[in-house]
Amino acid sequence: MDNIINRIAKFNAGLLPDKVQLKYKGMAESAFRFFRGTCHLFYEDLSKDKGFPSSPLGWICGDLHLENFGSFKGNNRLVYFDLNDFDESMLSPVNWELARVLTSIYVAFDTLKLEKAAAHKMAAIFLDKYVEVLGSGKAYYMDPRTADGMVSYFLNNVRKRTEKELLKKAANVDGKKITIKIDRVLHFKLERGLKKELMMHIADWLKNTSAWPNKYEVVDAAFRVAGTGSIGLKRYMFLLQGKKNKDKFLLVELKQGTQSSLAPYNLVAQPNWNSEAERMIMAKYRMQNISPALLSTSVFKGDAYVLQEMQPTADKINLTLLAKDLKEFKSVLKDMAILTASAQLRSSGIQGSAINDDLRTFAASAKDWRKQVSAYASGYADQVKRDYKEYMAGYQQLIKTT
């Protein structure tokens, strides 16, 4: 078998060379960030484990970890807390989703220098709540009106943020002219010809869309970097300005759709999507209670993209701060478990996913599989530590050969 460096280099070979360097740098920050950036390693290894218990099929986000839950403004303009990354989404055994998120608990607790006994306890709490909700057969959602504890506090604070605050962080104002702030960290300058073509592409979309952004025009564009696993994909952001109300602005993004990291290892037959971008947004529609604003697909120069609004309320809970209060951490994990089960229930019985009754039966048989899934997650977290150590030892080699 190839070593970790070769496996990572092979997987990322098709990404933009200059941006993949940023991904590698980010992955070097911690074992948890490394775990976030190596979803492909996780599923390659999981697919080879012959003792991993079977489970019903369901729609899964594929890369479920503690930082892939967050807030966003829905197309009804309300703020929600939910699963929020579907790049790797597929129809897969639901246990795969559980293994990924439970492993993230163990890796995060180790990165935060918390005892493994606490991680065992938190993983058990997550599974308890997941099984309870899945067994009920009822999906739940979380917004400022329904959330409790830390998530409620979090949502009520982030919903107060405005588009102006997002604009202040992302843009420069020079007299009457406003442009995207090029910081070479999150926002990068585009080559002039590509920028012109992209702006024309979005301008055409604005003319033809039935959504409310047809009242806007494109005034600037830039390359955008965000997340970890998706760094190196083509990702662009656009600043829109109101045609009549020049004080009204909007930020939208195009994110390239690519094959899921699960695809080479997932033997389950999938629907015939028109594009990978369509797969991603359909998973969002099915699994989230309310989808983000302006969610759609677009094709630019032969590549399919997910198009959606960038939002002032999109945010994640700070795990470092949460680690200082394990009682609150417990509450947040319960909420995450509720949302995980709810996403599976909400998308049940669609194009091959198990029906609600089968998911409830699976929950009722938890004593037959939960110990094995937990043990796998705990053991794989140790594997992540070993892989991260090997990655750091060969990190400079990887940078030089990219």
PDB file of C-alpha atoms in Angstrom, residues 13 25 44 47-48 95 98 109 134 144 165 179 184 207-208 220 234 239 250 282 288 294 299 316 366 368 378 388 390:
ATOM      1  CA  ALA A  13      -3.531  15.644  -8.025  1.00  0.00           C
ATOM      2  CA  LYS A  25      -0.714  23.911   5.064  1.00  0.00           C
ATOM      3  CA  GLU A  44     -10.780   3.854   1.776  1.00  0.00           C
ATOM      4  CA  SER A  47     -14.371  -0.068   3.021  1.00  0.00           C
ATOM      5  CA  LYS A  48     -11.685  -2.642   3.819  1.00  0.00           C
ATOM      6  CA  ASN A  95     -23.507   3.533   9.720  1.00  0.00           C
ATOM      7  CA  LEU A  98     -22.068   7.507  12.296  1.00  0.00           C
ATOM      8  CA  PHE A 109     -11.137  15.595  22.052  1.00  0.00           C
ATOM      9  CA  LEU A 134     -34.199   7.745  14.844  1.00  0.00           C
ATOM     10  CA  PRO A 144     -33.721  30.440  17.334  1.00  0.00           C
ATOM     11  CA  GLU A 165     -21.258  43.351   8.529  1.00  0.00           C
ATOM     12  CA  THR A 179     -14.663  45.976  -4.482  1.00  0.00           C
ATOM     13  CA  ARG A 184      -4.639  36.463  -0.140  1.00  0.00           C
ATOM     14  CA  LYS A 207     -31.110  38.113 -16.081  1.00  0.00           C
ATOM     15  CA  ASN A 208     -32.676  34.668 -16.339  1.00  0.00           C
ATOM     16  CA  ASP A 220     -16.734  42.475  -8.721  1.00  0.00           C
ATOM     17  CA  LYS A 234     -12.519  26.130  -8.317  1.00  0.00           C
ATOM     18  CA  LEU A 239     -20.247  41.076  -5.214  1.00  0.00           C
ATOM     19  CA  LEU A 250     -25.275  40.727  -1.947  1.00  0.00           C
ATOM     20  CA  MET A 282     -30.252  17.428  -4.033  1.00  0.00           C
ATOM     21  CA  GLN A 288     -31.911  19.826   5.560  1.00  0.00           C
ATOM     22  CA  LEU A 294     -30.410  30.895  -3.816  1.00  0.00           C
ATOM     23  CA  VAL A 299     -22.281  25.323 -15.671  1.00  0.00           C
ATOM     24  CA  LYS A 316     -19.645  27.250  13.307  1.00  0.00           C
ATOM     25  CA  ALA A 366     -28.825  -0.675  18.380  1.00  0.00           C
ATOM     26  CA  ASP A 368     -26.431  -5.320  17.860  1.00  0.00           C
ATOM     27  CA  SER A 378     -12.231   5.029  18.758  1.00  0.00           C
ATOM     28  CA  TYR A 388      -1.034  12.734  10.928  1.00  0.00           C
ATOM     29  CA  GLU A 390       3.452  10.404   9.114  1.00  0.00           C
TER      30      GLU A 390
END
